[in-house]
Short mmCIF file of C-alpha atoms in Angstrom, two decimals:
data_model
loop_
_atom_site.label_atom_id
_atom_site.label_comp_id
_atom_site.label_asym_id
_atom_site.label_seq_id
_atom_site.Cartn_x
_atom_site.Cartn_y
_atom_site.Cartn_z
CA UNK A 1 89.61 -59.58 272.75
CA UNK A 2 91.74 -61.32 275.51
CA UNK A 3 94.78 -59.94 276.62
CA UNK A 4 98.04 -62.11 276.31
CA UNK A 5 99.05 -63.46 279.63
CA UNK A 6 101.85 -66.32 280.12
CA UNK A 7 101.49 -68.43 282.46
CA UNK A 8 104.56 -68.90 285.42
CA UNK A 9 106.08 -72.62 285.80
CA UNK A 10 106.64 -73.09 289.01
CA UNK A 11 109.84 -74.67 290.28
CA UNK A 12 112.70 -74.85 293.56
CA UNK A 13 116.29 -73.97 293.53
CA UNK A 14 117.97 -77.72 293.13
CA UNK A 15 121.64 -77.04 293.41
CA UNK A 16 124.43 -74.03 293.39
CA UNK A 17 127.88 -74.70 292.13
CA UNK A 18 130.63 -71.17 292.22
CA UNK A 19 132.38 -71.16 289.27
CA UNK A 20 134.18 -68.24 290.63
CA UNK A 21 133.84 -65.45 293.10
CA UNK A 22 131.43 -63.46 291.11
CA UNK A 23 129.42 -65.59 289.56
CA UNK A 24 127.70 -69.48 290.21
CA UNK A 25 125.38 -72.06 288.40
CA UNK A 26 121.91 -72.84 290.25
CA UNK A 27 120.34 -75.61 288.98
CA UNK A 28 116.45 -75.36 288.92
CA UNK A 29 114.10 -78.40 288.62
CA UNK A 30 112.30 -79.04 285.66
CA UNK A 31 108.85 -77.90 285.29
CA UNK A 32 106.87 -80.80 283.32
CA UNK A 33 105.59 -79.27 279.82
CA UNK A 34 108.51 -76.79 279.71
CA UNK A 35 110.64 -77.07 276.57
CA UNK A 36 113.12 -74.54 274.68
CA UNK A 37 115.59 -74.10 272.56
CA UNK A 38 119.46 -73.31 272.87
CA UNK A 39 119.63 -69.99 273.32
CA UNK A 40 116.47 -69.06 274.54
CA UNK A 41 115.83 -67.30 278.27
CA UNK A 42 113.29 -67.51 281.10
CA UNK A 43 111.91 -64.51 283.17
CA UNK A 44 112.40 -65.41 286.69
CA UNK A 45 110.44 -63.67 289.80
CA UNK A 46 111.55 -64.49 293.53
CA UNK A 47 107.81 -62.19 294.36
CA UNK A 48 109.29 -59.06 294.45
CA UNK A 49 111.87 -58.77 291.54
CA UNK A 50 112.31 -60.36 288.15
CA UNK A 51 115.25 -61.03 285.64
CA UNK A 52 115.91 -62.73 282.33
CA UNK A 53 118.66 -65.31 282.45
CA UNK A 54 119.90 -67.40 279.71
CA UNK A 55 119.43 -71.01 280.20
CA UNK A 56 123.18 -73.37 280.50
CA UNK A 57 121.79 -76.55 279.44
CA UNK A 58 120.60 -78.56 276.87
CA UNK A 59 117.33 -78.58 275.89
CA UNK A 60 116.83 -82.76 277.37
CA UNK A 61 118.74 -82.15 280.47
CA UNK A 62 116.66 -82.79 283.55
CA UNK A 63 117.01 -80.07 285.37
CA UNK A 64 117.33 -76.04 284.08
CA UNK A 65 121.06 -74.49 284.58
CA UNK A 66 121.41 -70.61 284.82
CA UNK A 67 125.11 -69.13 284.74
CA UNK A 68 124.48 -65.88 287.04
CA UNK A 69 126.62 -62.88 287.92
CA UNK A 70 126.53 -61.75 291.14
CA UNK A 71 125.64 -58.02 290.96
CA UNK A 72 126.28 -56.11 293.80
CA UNK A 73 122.84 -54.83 295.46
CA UNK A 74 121.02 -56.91 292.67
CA UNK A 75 117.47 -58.36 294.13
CA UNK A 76 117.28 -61.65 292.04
CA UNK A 77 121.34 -62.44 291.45
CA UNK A 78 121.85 -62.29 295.59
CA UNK A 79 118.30 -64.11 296.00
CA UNK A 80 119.80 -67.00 293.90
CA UNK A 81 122.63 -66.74 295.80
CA UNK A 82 121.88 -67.21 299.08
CA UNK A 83 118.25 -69.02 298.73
CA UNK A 84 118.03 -72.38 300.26
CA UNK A 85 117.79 -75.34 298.26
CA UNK A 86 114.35 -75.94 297.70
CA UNK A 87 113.24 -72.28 297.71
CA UNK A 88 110.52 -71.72 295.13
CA UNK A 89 110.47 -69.67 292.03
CA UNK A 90 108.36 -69.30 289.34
CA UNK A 91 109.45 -68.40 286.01
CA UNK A 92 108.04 -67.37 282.53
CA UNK A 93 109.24 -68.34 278.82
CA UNK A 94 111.20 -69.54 276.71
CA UNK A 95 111.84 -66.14 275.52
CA UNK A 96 113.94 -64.74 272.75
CA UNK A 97 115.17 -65.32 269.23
CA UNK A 98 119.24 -66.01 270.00
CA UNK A 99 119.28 -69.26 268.21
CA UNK A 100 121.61 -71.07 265.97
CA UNK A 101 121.27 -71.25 262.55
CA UNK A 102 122.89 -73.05 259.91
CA UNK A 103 124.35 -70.92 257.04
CA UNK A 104 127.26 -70.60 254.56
CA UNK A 105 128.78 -68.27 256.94
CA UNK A 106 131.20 -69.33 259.41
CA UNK A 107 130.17 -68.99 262.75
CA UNK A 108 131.62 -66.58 265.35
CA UNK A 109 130.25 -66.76 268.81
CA UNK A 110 131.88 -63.70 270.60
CA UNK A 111 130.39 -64.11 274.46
CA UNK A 112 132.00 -61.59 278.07
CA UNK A 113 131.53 -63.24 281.51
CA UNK A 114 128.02 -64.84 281.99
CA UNK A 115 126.84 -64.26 278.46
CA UNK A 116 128.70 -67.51 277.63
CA UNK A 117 125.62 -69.50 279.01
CA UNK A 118 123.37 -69.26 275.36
CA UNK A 119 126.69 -70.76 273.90
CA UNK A 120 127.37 -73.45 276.17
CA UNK A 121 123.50 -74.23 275.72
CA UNK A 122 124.08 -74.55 272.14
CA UNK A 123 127.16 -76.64 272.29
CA UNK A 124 125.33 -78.99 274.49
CA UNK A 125 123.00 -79.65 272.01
CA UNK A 126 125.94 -80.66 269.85
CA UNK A 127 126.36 -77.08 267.93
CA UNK A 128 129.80 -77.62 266.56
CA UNK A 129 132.27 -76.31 264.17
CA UNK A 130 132.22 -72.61 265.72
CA UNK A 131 135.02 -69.86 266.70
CA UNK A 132 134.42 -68.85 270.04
CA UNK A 133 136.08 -65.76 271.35
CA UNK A 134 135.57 -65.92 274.89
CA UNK A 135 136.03 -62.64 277.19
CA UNK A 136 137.07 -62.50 280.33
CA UNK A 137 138.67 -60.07 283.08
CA UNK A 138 140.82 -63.08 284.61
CA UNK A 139 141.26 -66.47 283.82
CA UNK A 140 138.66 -67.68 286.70
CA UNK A 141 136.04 -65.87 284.69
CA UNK A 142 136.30 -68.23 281.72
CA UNK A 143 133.29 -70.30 282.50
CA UNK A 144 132.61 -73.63 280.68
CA UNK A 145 136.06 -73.30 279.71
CA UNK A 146 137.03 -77.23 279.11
CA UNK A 147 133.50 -78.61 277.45
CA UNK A 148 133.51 -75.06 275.53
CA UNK A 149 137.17 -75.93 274.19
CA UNK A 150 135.78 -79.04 272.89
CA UNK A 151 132.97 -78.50 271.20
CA UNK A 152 134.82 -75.63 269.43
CA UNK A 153 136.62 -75.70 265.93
CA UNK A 154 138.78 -72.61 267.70
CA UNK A 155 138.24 -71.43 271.11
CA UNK A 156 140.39 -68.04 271.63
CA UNK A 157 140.21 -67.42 275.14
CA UNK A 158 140.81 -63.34 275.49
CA UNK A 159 141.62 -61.56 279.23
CA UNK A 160 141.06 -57.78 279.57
CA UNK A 161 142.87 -57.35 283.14
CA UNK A 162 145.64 -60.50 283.41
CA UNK A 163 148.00 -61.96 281.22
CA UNK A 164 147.61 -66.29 281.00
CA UNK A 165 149.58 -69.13 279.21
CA UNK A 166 147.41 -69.38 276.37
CA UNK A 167 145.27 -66.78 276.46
CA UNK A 168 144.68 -63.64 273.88
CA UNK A 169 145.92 -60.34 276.24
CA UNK A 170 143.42 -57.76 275.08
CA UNK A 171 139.44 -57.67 274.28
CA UNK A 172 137.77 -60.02 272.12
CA UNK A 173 137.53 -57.28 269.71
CA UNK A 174 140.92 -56.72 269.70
CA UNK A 175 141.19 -60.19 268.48
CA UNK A 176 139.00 -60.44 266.20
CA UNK A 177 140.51 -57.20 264.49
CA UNK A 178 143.58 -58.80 264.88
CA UNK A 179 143.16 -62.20 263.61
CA UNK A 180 139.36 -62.77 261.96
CA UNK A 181 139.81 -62.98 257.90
CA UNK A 182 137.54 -60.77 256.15
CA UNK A 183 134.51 -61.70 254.86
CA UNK A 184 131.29 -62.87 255.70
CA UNK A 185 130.58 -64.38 259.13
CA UNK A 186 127.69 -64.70 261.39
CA UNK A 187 128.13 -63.47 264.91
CA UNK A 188 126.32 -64.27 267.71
CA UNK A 189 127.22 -62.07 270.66
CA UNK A 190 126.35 -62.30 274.14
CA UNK A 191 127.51 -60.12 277.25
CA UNK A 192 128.41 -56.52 277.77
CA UNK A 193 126.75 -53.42 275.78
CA UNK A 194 130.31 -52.43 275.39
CA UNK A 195 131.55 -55.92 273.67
CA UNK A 196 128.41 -55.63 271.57
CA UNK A 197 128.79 -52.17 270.44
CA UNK A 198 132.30 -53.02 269.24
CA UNK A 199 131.94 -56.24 267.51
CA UNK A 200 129.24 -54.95 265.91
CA UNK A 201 130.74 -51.94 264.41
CA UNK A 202 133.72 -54.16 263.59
CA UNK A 203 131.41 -56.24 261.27
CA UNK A 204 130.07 -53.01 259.58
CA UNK A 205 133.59 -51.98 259.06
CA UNK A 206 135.53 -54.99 258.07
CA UNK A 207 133.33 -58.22 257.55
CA UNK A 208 130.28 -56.72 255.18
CA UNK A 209 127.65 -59.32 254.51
CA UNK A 210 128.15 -61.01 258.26
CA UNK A 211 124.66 -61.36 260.35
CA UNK A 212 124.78 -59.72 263.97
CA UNK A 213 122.84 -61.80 266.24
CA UNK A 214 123.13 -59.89 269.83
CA UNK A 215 121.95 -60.68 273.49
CA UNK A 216 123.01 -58.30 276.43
CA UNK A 217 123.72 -59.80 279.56
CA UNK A 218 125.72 -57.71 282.50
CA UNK B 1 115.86 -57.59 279.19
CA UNK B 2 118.83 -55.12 278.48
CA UNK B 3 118.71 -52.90 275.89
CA UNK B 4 121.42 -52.47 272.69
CA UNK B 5 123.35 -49.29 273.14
CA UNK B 6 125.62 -47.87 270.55
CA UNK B 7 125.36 -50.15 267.64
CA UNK B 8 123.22 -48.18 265.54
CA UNK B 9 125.32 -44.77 266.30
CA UNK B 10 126.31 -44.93 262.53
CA UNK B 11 122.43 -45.36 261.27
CA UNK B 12 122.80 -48.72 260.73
CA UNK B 13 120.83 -51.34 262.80
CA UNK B 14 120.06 -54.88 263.26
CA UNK B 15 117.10 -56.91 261.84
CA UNK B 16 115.51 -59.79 263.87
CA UNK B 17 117.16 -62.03 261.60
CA UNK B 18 120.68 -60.69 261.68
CA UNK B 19 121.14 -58.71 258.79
CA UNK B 20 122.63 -55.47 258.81
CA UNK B 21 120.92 -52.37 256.97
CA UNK B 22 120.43 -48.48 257.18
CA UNK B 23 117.96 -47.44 259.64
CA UNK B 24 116.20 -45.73 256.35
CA UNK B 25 115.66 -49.61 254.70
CA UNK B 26 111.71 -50.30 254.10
CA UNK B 27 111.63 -53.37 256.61
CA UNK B 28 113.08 -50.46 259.81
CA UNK B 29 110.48 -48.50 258.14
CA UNK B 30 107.63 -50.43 258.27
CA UNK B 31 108.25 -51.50 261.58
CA UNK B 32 108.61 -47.79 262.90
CA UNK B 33 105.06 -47.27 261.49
CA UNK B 34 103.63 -50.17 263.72
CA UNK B 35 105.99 -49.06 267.11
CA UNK B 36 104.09 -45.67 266.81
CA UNK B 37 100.91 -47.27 266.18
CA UNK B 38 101.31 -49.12 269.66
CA UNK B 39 102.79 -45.75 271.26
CA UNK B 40 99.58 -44.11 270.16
CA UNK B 41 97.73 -46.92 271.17
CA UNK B 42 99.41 -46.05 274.85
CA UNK B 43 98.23 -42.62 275.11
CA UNK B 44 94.42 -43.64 274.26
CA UNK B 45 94.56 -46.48 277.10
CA UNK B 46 96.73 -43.77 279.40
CA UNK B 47 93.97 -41.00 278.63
CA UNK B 48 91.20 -44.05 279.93
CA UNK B 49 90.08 -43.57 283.74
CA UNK B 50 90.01 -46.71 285.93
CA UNK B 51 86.66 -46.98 285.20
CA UNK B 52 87.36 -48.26 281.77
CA UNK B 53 89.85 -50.79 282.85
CA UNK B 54 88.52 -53.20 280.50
CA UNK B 55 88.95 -51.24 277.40
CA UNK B 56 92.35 -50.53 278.57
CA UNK B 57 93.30 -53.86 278.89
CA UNK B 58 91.60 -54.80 275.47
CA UNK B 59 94.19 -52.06 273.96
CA UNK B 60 96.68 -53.42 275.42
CA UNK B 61 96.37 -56.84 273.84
CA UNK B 62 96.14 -55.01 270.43
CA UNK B 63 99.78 -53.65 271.70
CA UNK B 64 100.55 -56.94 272.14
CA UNK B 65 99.63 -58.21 268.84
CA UNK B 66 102.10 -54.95 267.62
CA UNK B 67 104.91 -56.28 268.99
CA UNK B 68 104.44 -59.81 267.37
CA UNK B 69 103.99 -57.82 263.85
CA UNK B 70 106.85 -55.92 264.33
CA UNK B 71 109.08 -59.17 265.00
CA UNK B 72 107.62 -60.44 261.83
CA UNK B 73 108.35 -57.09 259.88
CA UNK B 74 111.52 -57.31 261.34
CA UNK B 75 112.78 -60.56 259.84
CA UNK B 76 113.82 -61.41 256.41
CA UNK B 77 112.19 -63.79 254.02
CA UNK B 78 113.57 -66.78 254.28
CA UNK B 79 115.21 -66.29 257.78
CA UNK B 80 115.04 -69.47 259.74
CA UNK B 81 113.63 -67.03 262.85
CA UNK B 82 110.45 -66.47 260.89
CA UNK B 83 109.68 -70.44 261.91
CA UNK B 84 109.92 -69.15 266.05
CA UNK B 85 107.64 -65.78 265.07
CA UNK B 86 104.01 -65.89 266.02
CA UNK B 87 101.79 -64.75 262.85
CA UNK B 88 98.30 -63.13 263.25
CA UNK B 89 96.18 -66.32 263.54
CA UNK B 90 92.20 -66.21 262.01
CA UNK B 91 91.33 -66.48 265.62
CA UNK B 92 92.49 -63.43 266.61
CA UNK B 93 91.25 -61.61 263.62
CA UNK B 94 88.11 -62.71 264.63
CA UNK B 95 88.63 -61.47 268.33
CA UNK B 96 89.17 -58.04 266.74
CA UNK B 97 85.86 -58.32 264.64
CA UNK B 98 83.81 -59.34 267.71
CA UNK B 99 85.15 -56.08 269.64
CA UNK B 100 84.40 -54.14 266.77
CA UNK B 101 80.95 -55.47 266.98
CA UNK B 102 80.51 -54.44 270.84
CA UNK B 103 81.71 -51.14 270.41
CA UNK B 104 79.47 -50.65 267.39
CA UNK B 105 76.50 -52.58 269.08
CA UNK B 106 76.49 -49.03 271.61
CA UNK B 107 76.60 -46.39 268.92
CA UNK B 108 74.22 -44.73 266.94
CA UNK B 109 74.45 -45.02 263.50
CA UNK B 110 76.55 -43.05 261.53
CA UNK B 111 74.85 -39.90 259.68
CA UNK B 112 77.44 -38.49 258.13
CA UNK B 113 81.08 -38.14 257.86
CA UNK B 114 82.87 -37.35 261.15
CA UNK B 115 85.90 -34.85 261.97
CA UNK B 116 88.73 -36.42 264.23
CA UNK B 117 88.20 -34.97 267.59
CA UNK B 118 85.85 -34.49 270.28
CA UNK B 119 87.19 -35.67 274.06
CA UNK B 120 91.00 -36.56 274.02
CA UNK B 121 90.89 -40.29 274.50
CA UNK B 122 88.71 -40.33 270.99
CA UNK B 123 91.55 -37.64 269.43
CA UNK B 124 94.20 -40.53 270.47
CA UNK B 125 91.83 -43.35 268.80
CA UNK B 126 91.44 -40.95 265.78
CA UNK B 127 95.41 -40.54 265.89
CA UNK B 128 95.93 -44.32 265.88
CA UNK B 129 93.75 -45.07 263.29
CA UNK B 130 95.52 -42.81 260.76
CA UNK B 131 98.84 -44.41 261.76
CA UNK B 132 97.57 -47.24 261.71
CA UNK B 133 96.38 -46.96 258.29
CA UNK B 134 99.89 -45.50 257.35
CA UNK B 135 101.32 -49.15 258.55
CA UNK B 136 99.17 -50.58 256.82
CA UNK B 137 100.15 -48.89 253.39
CA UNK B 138 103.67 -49.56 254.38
CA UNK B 139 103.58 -52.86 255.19
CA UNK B 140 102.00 -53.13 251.39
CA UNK B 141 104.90 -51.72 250.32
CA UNK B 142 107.38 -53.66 251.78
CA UNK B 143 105.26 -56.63 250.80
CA UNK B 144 105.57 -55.59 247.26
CA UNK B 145 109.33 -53.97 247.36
CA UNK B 146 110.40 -57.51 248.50
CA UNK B 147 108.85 -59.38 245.63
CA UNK B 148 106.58 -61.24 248.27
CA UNK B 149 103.51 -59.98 247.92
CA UNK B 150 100.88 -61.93 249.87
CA UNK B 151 103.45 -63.51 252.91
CA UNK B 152 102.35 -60.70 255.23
CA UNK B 153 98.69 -61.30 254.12
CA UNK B 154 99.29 -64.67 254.46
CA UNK B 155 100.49 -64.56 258.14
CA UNK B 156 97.30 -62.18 258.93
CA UNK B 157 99.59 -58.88 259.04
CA UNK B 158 97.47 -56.78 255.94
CA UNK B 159 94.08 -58.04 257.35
CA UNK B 160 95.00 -57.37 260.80
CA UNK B 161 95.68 -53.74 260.36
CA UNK B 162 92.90 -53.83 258.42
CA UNK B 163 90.49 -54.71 260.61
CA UNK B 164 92.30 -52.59 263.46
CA UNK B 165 91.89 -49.57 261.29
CA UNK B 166 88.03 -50.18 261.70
CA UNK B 167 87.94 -50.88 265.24
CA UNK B 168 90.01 -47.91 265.93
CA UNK B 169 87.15 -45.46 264.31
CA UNK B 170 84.50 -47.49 266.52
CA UNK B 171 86.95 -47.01 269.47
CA UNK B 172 87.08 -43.20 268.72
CA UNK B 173 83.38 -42.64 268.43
CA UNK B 174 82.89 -45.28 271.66
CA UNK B 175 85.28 -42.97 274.03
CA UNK B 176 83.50 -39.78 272.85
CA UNK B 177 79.83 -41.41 274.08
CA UNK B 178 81.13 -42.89 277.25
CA UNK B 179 82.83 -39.83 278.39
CA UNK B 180 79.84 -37.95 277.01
CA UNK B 181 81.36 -35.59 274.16
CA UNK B 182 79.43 -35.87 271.27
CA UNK B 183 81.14 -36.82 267.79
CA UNK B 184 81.79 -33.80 265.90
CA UNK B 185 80.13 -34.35 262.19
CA UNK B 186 81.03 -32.95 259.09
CA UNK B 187 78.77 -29.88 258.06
CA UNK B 188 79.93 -30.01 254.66
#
């Protein structure tokens, strides 16, 4: 029998944008032969550490986006930080199941911080016709904001620490508490074990019949 | 990869596909069955010196292959994310045949029947072929609770186990000559 074994793409750090103090965009060229789907992840390794991030991009674009967090003391989040462009990488995947699927359901995409990246991946590949509740500490934190807005049937834009013009004061499961009509939806969630956990029990309790689609991202 | 906290505090979890149902529905349970199979499956390859690096390795894959099951087990009929899941290709089947045949090609025949046992990384082997046989009858169930009787089979699931369940006993009787414990037999 022969053990599985994926092979690494290889590739360099092509670009870094901040979208905000805690978190920027690196840009990573294209391995040839490496497709996915929105949604989907890669495993990256610097050599000594390795992390999954979701990929920000559509699935033609020519080079691979990442949205990444800065962690404090985190290996691979401060490598992609501060790496020179150029620096190589090599990365495994597509991983993971978080796609879109069509169903009678409406959809709910319910994303904190950098878990928005699956989502704006999926609207670039012309998802439409979804609620997004987007979560946020601040207002800088709302990543993808404007193309987000706009691929959206209803993008609710919800702060946990600041009040904005036009922005939901309270968590996204607040709002969807608040505001979501029962029945039947299927949520896709992306970000924090907490946002997860609440959204989820939320659907047991109040929207029976919904699918829970989850991703954790910190 | 993170891992879910907290959403099945009330005994309800997640399938693959989305769907929410009680930890106690036949799919979770099936898929249990095959998630101790592999954790069984650790203990024999953690029980393995270095010196049998290979076998260990061969294990492994058959982990491997446990995960990709459970991912199937774990998704509903129908499910669009059954088209992304990797099913138990003929190929691989046949991988698990010709290890069976080079663990069996060291034994000596077998006399009579054989009680479970003998050194611990054969009592592990022994172990995971009983679960694995429980999977198995599970994943019959399931098969035949959900009205689809022959999809697993069809993907390779049923036969897989199948054949597993036979390369297990080989396995067993194979760890008990290399470490040098004889297989206990039956006296009747």
């Amino acid at each position: 029998m022969k053990t599985e074994r994926l092979t690494p793409f290889t590739t360099r750090v092509r670009d870094r944008t901040w979208l905000s103090e805690k978190a920027f965009q690196v840009a990573l060229d294209r391995p040839s032969g490496f497709r996915f789907l929105p949604g989907q992840s890669i495993r990256i390794s610097n050599g000594s550490a390795e992390r999954d991030y979701s990929l920000a991009c559509a699935p033609d674009s020519e080079a691979l986006t990442l949205c990444v967090r800065r962690v404090p003391h985190g290996i691979l989040s401060t490598f992609l930080a501060q790496a020179p462009l150029g620096a190589p990488l090599t990365f495994t995947g597509p991983h993971g199941y978080f796609l879109f699927q069509k169903s009678p359901h409406p959809p709910v995409f319910v994303a904190t911080g950098a878990g928005v990246a699956p989502f704006f991946s999926m609207a670039a590949a012309g998802v439409r016709g979804f609620t997004l509740l987007h979560g946020a500490r601040a207002a800088s934190e709302l990543y993808y904001e404007k193309r987000l807005r706009a691929a959206s049937a209803l993008y609710v834009p919800c702060l946990s620490e600041e009040s904005a013009p036009g922005c939901f004061n309270g968590r996204v499961s607040d709002w969807a508490r608040e505001h979501l009509s029962p029945r039947a939806y299927d949520f896709y969630l992306c970000g924090s074990r907490e946002m997860i956990r609440d959204v989820t029990r939320l659907a047991d309790e109040r929207f029976p019949g919904s699918l829970v689609h989850t991703e954790i991202f910190h | 990869m993170k891992t879910n906290v907290g959403s099945g505090d009330r005994g309800i979890t997640s399938l693959l596909s989305g769907e929410r149902v009680p930890k106690s529905h036949a799919r979770v349970d099936a898929c249990g069955e095959v998630d101790e199979l592999s954790s069984v499956l650790g203990a024999c390859a953690a029980a393995l010196s270095e010196a049998h690096a290979g076998l260990q390795q061969e294990i492994q894959g058959v982990q491997s292959d446990l995960l990709h099951i459970g991912a199937w087990l774990a998704t509903s009929p129908g499910s669009p994310t059954r088209q992304m899941l990797r099913a138990i290709s003929p190929g691989r089947l046949r991988e698990i045949e010709d290890a069976l045949d080079r663990l069996e090609a060291g034994l000596p025949p077998l006399q009579s029947f054989l009680l479970p046992g003998g050194h611990s990384t054969a009592a592990w082997a022994h172990i995971a072929r009983t679960v694995c046989r429980r999977a198995e009858r599970r994943v019959q169930s399931l098969a035949a609770e959900a009205g689809e009787t022959g999809i697993e089979s069809a993907e390779g699931i049923l036969p897989y186990l199948n054949r597993l369940s036979t390369y297990l006993f080989a396995l067993a009787r194979y760890c008990n000559k290399v470490q040098g414990v004889p297989d206990i037999t039956w006296k009747g």
